[in-house]
Tab-separated table of C-alpha atoms and ligand atoms in Angstrom:
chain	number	residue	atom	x	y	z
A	335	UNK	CA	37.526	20.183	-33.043
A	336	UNK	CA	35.629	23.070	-33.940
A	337	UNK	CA	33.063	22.972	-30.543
A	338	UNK	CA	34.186	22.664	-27.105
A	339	UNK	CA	31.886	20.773	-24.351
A	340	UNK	CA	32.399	22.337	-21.289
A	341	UNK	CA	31.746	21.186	-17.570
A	342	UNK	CA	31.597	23.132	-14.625
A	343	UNK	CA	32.004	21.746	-10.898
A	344	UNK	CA	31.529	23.608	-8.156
A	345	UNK	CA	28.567	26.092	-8.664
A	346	UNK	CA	29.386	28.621	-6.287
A	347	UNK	CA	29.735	32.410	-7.115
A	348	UNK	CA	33.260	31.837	-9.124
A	349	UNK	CA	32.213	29.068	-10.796
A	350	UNK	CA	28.730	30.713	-11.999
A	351	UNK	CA	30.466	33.229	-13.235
A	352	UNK	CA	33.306	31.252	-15.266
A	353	UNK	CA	30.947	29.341	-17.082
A	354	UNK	CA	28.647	32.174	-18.051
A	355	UNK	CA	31.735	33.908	-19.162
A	356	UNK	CA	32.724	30.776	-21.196
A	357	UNK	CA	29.310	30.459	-22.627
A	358	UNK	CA	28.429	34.167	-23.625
A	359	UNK	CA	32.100	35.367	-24.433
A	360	UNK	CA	33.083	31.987	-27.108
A	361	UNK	CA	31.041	31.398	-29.358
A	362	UNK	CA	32.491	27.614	-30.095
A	363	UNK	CA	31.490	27.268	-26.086
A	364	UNK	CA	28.646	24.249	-25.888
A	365	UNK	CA	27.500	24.658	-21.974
A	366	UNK	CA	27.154	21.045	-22.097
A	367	UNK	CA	26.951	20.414	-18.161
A	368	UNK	CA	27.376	21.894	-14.391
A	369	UNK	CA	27.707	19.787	-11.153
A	370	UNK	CA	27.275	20.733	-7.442
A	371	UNK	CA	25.819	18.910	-4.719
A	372	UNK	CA	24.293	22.203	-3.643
A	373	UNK	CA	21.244	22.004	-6.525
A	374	UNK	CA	20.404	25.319	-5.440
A	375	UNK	CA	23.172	26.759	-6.976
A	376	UNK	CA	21.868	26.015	-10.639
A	377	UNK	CA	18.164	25.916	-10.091
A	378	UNK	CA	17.605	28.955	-7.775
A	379	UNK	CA	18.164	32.339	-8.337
A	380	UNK	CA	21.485	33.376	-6.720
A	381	UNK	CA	24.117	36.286	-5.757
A	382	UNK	CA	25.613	37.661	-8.524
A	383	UNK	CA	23.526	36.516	-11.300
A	384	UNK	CA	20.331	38.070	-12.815
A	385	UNK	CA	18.348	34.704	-12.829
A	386	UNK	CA	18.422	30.908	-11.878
A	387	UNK	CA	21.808	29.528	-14.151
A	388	UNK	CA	18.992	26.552	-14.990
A	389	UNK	CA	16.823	29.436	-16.668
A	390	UNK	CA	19.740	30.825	-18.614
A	391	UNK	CA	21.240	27.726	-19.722
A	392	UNK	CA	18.319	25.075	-20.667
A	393	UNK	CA	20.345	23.275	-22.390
A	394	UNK	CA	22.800	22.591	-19.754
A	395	UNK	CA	22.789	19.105	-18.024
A	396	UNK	CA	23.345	19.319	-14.247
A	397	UNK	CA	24.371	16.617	-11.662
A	398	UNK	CA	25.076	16.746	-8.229
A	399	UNK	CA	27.278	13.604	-8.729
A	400	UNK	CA	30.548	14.062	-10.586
A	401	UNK	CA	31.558	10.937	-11.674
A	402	UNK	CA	28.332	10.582	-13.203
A	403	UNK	CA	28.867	14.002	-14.838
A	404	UNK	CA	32.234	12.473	-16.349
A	405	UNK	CA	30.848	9.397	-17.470
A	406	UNK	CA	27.811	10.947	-19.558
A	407	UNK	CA	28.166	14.389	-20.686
A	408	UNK	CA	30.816	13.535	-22.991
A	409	UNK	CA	32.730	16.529	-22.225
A	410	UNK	CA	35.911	18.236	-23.899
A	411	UNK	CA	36.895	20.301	-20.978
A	412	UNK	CA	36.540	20.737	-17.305
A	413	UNK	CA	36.111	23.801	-15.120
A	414	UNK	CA	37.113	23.233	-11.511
A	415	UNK	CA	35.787	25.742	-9.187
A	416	UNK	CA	35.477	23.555	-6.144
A	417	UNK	CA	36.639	25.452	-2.806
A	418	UNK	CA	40.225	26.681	-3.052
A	419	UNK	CA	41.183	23.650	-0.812
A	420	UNK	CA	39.896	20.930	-2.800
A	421	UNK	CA	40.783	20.873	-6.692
A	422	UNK	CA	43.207	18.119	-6.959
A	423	UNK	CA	40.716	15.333	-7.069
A	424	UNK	CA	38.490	16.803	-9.636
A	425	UNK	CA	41.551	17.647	-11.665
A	426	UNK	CA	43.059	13.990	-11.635
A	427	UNK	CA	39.517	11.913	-12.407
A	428	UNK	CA	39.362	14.009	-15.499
A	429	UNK	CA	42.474	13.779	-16.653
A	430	UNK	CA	42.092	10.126	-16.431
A	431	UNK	CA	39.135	10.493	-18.554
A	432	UNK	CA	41.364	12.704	-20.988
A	433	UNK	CA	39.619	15.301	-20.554
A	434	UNK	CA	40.852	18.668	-20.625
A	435	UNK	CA	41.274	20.851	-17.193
A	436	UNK	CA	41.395	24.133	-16.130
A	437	UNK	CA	41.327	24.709	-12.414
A	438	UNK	CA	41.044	27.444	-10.261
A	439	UNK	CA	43.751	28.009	-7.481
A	440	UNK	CA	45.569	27.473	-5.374
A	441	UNK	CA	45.698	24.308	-7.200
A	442	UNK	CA	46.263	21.515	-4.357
A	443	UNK	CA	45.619	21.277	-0.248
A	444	UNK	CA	48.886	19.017	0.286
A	445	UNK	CA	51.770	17.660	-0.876
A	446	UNK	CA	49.980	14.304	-1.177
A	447	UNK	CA	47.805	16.046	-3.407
A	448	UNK	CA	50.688	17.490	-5.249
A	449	UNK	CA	52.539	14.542	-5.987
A	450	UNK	CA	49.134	12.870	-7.295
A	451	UNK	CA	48.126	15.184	-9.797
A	452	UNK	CA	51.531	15.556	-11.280
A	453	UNK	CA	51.273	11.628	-11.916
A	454	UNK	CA	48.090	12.288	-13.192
A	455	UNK	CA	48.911	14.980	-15.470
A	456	UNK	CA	51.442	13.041	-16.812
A	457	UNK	CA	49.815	10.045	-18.003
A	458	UNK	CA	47.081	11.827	-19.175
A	459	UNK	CA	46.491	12.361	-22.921
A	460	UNK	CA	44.672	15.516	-22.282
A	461	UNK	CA	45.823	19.466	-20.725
A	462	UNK	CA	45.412	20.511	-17.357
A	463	UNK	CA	46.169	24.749	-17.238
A	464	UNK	CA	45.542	26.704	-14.074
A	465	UNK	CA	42.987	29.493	-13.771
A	466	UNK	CA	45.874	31.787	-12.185
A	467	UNK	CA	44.258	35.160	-13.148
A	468	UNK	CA	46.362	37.504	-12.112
A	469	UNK	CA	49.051	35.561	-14.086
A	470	UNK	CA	46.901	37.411	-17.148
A	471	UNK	CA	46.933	41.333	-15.527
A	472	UNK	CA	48.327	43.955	-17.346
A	473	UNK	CA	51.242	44.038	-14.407
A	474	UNK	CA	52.562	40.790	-15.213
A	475	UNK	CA	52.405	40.633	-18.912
A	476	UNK	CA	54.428	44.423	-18.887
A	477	UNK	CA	56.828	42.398	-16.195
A	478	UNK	CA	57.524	39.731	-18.558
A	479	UNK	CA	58.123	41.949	-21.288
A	480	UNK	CA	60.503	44.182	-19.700
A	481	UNK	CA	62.593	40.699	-18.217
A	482	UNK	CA	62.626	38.865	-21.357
A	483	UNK	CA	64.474	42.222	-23.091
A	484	UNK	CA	66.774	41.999	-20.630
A	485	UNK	CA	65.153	45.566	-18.929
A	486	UNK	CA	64.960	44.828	-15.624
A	487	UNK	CA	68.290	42.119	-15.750
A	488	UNK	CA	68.258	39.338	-12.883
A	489	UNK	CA	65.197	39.963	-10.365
A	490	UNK	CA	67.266	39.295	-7.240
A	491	UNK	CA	64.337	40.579	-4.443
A	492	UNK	CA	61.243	40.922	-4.874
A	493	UNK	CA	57.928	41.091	-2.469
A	494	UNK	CA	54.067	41.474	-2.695
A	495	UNK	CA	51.077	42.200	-0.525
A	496	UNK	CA	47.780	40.672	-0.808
A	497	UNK	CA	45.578	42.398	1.834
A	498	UNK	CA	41.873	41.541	1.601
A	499	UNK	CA	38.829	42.967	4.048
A	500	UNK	CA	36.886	39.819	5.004
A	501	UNK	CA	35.094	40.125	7.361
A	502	UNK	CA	31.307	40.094	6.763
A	503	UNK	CA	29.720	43.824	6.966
A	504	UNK	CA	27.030	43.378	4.617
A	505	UNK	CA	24.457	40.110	3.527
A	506	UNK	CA	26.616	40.990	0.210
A	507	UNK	CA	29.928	39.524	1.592
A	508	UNK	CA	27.959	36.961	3.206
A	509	UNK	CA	27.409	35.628	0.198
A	510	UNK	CA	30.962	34.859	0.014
A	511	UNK	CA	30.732	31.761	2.036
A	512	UNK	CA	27.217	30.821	0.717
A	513	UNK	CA	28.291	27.215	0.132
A	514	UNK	CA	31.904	26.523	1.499
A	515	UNK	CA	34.205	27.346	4.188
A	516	UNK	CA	37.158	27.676	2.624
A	517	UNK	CA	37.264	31.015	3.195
A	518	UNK	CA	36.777	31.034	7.294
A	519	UNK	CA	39.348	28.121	7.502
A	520	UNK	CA	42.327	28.777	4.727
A	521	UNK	CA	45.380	29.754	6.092
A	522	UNK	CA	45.876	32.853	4.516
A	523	UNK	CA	49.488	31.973	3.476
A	524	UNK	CA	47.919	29.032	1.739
A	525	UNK	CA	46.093	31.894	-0.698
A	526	UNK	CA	49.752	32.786	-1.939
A	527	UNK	CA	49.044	32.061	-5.423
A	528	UNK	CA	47.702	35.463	-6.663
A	529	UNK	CA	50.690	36.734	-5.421
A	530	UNK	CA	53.137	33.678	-5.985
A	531	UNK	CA	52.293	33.408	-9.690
A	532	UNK	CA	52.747	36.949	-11.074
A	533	UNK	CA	56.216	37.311	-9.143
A	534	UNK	CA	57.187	33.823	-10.182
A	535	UNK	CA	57.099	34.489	-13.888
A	536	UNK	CA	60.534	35.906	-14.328
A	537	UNK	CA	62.445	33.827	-11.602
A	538	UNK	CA	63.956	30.705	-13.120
A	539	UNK	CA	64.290	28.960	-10.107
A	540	UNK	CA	61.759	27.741	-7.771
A	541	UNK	CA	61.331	29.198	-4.175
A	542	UNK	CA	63.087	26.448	-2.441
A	543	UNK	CA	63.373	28.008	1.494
A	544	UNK	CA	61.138	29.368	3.283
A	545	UNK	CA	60.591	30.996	7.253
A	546	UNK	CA	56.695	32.580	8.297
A	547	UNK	CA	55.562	34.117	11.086
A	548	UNK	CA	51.510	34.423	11.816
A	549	UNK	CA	49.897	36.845	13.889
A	550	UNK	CA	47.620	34.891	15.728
A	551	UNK	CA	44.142	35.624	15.808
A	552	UNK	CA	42.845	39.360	16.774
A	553	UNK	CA	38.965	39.294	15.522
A	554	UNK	CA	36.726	38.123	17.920
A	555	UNK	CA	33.744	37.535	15.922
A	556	UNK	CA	31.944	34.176	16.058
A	557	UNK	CA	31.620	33.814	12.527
A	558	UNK	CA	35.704	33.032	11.893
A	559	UNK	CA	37.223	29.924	12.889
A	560	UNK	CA	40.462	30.188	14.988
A	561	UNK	CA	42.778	31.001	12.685
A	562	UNK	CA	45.613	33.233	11.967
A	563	UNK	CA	44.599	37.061	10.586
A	564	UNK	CA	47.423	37.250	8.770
A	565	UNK	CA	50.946	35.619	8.054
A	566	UNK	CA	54.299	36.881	6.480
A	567	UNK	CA	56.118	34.717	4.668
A	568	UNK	CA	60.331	34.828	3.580
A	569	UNK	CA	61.420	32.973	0.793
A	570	UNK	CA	64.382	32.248	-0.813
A	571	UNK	CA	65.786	30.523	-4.138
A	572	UNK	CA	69.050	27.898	-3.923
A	573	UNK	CA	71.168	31.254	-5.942
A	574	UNK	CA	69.949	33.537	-3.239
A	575	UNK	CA	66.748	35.292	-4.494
A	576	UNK	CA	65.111	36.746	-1.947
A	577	UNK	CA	60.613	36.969	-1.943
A	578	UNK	CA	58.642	38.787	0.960
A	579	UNK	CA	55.103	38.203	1.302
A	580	UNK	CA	52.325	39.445	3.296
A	581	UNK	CA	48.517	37.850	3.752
A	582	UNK	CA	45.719	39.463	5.122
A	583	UNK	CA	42.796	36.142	5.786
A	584	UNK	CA	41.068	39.082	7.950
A	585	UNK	CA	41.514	42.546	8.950
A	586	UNK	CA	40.360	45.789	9.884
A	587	UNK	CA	41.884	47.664	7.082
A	588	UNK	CA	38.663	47.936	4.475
A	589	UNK	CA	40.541	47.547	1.901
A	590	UNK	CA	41.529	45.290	-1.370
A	591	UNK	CA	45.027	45.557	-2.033
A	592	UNK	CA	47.569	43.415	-4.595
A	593	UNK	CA	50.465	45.130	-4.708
A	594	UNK	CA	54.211	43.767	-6.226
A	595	UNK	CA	57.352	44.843	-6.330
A	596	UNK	CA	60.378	43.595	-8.335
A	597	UNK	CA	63.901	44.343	-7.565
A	598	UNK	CA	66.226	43.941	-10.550
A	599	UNK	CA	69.924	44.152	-11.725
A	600	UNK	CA	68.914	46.545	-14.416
A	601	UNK	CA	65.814	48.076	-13.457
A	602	UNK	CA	62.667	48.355	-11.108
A	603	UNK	CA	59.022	47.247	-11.762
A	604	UNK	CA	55.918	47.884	-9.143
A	605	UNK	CA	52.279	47.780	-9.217
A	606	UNK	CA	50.774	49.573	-6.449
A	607	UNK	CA	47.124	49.872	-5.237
A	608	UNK	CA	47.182	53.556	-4.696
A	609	UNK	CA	43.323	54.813	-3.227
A	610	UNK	CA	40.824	54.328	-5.475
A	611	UNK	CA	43.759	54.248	-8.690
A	612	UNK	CA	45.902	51.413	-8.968
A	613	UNK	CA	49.535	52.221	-10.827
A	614	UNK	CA	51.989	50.644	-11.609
A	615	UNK	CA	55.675	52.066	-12.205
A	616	UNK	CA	58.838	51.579	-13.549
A	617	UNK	CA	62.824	52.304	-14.395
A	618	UNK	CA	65.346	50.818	-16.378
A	619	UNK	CA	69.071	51.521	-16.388
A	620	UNK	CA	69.858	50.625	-20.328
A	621	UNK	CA	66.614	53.206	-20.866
A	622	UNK	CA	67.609	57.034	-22.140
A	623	UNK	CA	67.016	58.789	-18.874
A	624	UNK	CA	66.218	55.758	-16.247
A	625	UNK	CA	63.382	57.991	-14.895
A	626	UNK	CA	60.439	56.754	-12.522
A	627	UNK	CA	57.353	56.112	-15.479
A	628	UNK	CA	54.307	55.872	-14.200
A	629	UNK	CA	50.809	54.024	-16.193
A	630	UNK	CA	47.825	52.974	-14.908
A	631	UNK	CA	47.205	49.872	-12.970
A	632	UNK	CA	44.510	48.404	-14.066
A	633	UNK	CA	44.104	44.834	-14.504
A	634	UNK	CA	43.199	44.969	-18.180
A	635	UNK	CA	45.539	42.631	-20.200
A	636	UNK	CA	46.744	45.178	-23.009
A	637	UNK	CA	45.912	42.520	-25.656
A	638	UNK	CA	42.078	42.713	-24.857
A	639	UNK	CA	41.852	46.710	-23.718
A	640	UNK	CA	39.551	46.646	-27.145
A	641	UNK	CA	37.563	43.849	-27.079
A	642	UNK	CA	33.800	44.099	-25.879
A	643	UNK	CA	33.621	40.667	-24.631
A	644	UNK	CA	36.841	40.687	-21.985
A	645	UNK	CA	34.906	40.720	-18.340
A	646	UNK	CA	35.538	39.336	-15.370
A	647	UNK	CA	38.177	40.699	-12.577
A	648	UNK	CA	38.864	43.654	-15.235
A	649	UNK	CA	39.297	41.160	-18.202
A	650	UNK	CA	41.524	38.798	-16.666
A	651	UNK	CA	39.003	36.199	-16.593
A	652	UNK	CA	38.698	36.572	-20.123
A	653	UNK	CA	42.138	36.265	-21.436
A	654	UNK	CA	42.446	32.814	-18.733
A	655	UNK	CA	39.420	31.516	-20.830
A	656	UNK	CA	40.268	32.754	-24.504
A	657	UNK	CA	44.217	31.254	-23.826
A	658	UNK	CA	43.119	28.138	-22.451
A	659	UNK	CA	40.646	27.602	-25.441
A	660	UNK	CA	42.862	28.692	-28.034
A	661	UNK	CA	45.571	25.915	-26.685
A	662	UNK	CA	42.862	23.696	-27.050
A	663	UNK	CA	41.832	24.542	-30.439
A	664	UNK	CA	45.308	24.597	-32.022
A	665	UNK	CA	46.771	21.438	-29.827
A	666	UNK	CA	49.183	23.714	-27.913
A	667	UNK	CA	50.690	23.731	-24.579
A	668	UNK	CA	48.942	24.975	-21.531
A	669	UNK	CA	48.969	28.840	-21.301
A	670	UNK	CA	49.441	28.311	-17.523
A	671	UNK	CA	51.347	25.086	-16.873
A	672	UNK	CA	50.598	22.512	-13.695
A	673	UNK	CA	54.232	22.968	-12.780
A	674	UNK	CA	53.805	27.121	-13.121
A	675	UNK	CA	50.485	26.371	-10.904
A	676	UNK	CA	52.266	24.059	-8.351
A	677	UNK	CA	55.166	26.717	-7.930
A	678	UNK	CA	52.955	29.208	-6.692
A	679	UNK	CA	50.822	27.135	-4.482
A	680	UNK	CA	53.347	24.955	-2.814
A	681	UNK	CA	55.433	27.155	-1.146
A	682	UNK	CA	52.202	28.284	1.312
A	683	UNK	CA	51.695	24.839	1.973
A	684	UNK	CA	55.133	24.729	3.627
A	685	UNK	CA	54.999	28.131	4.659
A	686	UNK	CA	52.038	27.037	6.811
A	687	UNK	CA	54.190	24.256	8.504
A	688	UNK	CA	57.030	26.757	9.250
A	689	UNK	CA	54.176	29.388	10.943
A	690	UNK	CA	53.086	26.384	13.327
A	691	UNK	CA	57.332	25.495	13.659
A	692	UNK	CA	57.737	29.218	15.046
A	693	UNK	CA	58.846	30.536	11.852
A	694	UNK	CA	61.478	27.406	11.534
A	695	UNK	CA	63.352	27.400	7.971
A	696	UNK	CA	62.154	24.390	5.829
A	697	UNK	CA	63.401	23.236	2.934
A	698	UNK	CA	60.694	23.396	-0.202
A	699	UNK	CA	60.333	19.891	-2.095
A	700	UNK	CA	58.160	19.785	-5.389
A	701	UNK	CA	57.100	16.480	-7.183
A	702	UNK	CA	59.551	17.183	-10.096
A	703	UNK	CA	62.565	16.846	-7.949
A	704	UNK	CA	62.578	13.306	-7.774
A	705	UNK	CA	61.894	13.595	-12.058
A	706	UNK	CA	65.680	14.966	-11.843
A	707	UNK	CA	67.214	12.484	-9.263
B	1551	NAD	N1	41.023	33.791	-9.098
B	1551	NAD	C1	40.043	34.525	-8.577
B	1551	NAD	O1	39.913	35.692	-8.857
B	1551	NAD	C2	39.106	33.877	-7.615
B	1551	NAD	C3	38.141	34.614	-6.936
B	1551	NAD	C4	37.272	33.941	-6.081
B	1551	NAD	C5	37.384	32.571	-5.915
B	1551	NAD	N2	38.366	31.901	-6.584
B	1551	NAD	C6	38.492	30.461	-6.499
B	1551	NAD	O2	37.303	29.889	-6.994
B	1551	NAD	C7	37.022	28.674	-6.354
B	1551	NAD	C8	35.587	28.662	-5.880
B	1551	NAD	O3	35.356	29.727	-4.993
B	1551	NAD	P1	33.874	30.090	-4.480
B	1551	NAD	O4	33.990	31.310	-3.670
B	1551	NAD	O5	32.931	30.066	-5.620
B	1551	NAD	O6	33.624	28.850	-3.494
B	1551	NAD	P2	32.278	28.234	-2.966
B	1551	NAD	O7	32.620	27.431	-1.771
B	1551	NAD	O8	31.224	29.276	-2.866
B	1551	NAD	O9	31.849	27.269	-4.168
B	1551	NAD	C9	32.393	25.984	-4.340
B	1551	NAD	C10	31.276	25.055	-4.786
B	1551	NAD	O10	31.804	23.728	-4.931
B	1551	NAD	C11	30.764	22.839	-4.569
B	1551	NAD	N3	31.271	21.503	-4.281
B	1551	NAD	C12	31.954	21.086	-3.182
B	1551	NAD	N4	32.186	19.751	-3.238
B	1551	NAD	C13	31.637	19.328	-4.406
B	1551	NAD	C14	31.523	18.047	-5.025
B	1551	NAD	N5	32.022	16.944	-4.452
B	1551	NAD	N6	30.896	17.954	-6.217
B	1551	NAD	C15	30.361	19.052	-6.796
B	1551	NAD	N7	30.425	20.303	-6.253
B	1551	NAD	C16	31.047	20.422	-5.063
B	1551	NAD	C17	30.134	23.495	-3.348
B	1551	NAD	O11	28.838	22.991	-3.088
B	1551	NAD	C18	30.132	24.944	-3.759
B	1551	NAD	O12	28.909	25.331	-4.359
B	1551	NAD	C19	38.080	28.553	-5.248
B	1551	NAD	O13	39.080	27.697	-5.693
B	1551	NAD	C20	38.644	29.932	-5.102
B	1551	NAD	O14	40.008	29.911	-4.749
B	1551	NAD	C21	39.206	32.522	-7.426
């Protein structure tokens, strides 16, 4: 294969931009076709872009119905950038095509879901990978690095914060929920995943307890639906590894914050969103002095500070895209795994539950436990 047909489906702002980014940053990119049921999306000018995506990609088929979309474009690969709550179906009726997948996250709405797509996957002949971005920032390829040298030994606790002003103050952030409402009705434990995934890439095991507590809702405004501002979730591994997790769905606090830190037997890793100047920081016992280094935070994956084409979240978006194509290209594994995808989203789908138990402790199942029985 030396071109790859790509499909989009779900035209919102994400997906606009992930299939301009595939198209202009790959040059072996055909932007065979784009679906949405909003035509809008593709034929009218909207947020975010400079013109109508039907004026900057002619050549571009678009459908509002998918199946159709599946049947005749004749497509290599699949972008999924439905709302965050409903991926799994797109996912599983092109992998039945064989078609190759890469969806956004989190990557399903249930456990239903969960244990459907990981049929799926597996008797499909084609790869599914998940569009985890921050799986790509500079914070966790440096965290991987320092755990697979043995720096920062066994991560034994470890927490993150993903704290996110939503609340409308500008037509701007209106945008935001031009076409869905996945944003006014998510849990915000449920959008775990760009926390989740970073953390989750140097613990062997996967989070397999879990206790949350929600706040309840404090905003007032008629735009949100009842739901909780913001939830904290505990987890826990069967050997004892402890994970702390805050989500902001709304607050007051104008702010955009992703902030991790990792707890090791040898050393300490943390990326902090200081102000306007994000850093992250770091010590390692078996290092000369074990002194507090700091670097900057940025999301930049060092592999593509110097190329011109890596946009999107601060390159992140890039290196998802140029991975994913490259396993393509050269018949390798997916960069970013179902399973690595479903350990990151699963545990706020029970973490949900235990908020609505009264922060009861439930036990975490995933659909490859019963692969081991
Ligand atoms: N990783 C990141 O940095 C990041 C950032 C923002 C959003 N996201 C993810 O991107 C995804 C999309 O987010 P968004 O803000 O663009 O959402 P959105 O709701 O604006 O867009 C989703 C689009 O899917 C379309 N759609 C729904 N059902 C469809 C169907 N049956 N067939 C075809 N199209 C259909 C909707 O009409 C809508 O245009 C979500 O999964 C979200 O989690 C990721």
């Amino acid at each position: 294969m030396d071109k790859i047909r790509v499909g989009l489906v779900g035209a919102g702002h994400r997906g606009r931009a992930m299939f301009s980014l595939a198209a202009k940053g790959f040059d072996f990119v055909v932007p065979a076709a784009a679906c949405d049921i909003i035509p809008s999306n593709w034929y009218e000018k909207q947020w975010l872009v400079d013109e109508a995506m039907a004026v900057t990609f002619p050549d571009t088929e678009f459908y509002t119905d998918y199946d159709e979309m599946l049947e005749k474009a004749n497509l290599d690969v699949v972008i999924v950038e439905t709302g965050a709550d409903i991926h799994a179906e797109f996912c599983a009726k092109a992998l039945a095509k064989n078609i190759n997948v890469m969806t956004d996250i989190p990557v399903v709405a249930n456990m239903e879901e969960a244990d459907m797509l990981w049929e799926a996957a597996k008797k499909s002949k084609a790869m599914i990978s998940v569009g985890a971005n921050p799986n790509e920032q500079k914070f966790t390829v440096l965290l991987k690095e320092a755990y697979k040298k043995g720096l920062l030994g066994k991560p034994y606790c470890m927490e993150a914060e993903y704290i996110h002003w939503s609340m409308p103050k500008s037509d701007e952030e209106v945008h935001l929920n031009e076409n869905g409402d996945w944003r006014r009705l998510l849990s915000p434990i449920r959008y775990c995943t760009h926390s989740l995934g970073p953390l989750l890439t140097v613990v062997e095991e996967d989070l397999r307890y879990v206790s949350c507590f929600a706040t309840g809702m404090h905003a007032d405004e008629e735009y949100f639906a009842k739901k909780d501002d913001m939830s904290c979730a505990q987890f826990q591994t069967e050997s004892g590894v402890v994970v702390r997790l805050q989500r902001a769905g709304r607050c007051r606090a104008n702010i955009g914050h992703h902030n991790y830190r990792v707890f090791g037997t040898e050393g300490y890793m943390e990326r902090i969103d200081r102000f306007d100047k994000p850093v992250i920081r770091y010590n390692y016992t078996k290092e000369d002095d074990n002194a507090l280094k700091e670097i900057g935070g940025e999301y930049m994956p060092p592999e593509y500070a110097d190329n011109e084409r890596a946009e999107g979240h601060g390159g992140m978006d890039f290196a998802l895209l140029d991975h994913f194509f490259k396993a393509i290209l050269n018949g390798d594994e997916a960069p970013i795994s179902l399973k690595e995808g479903l350990r990151m989203t699963i545990p706020g789908i029970y973490a949900e539950m235990s908020a609505k138990k009264g922060g009861e402790v439930l036990k975490i199942r995933y659909p490859w436990d019963d692969d081991n029985e």
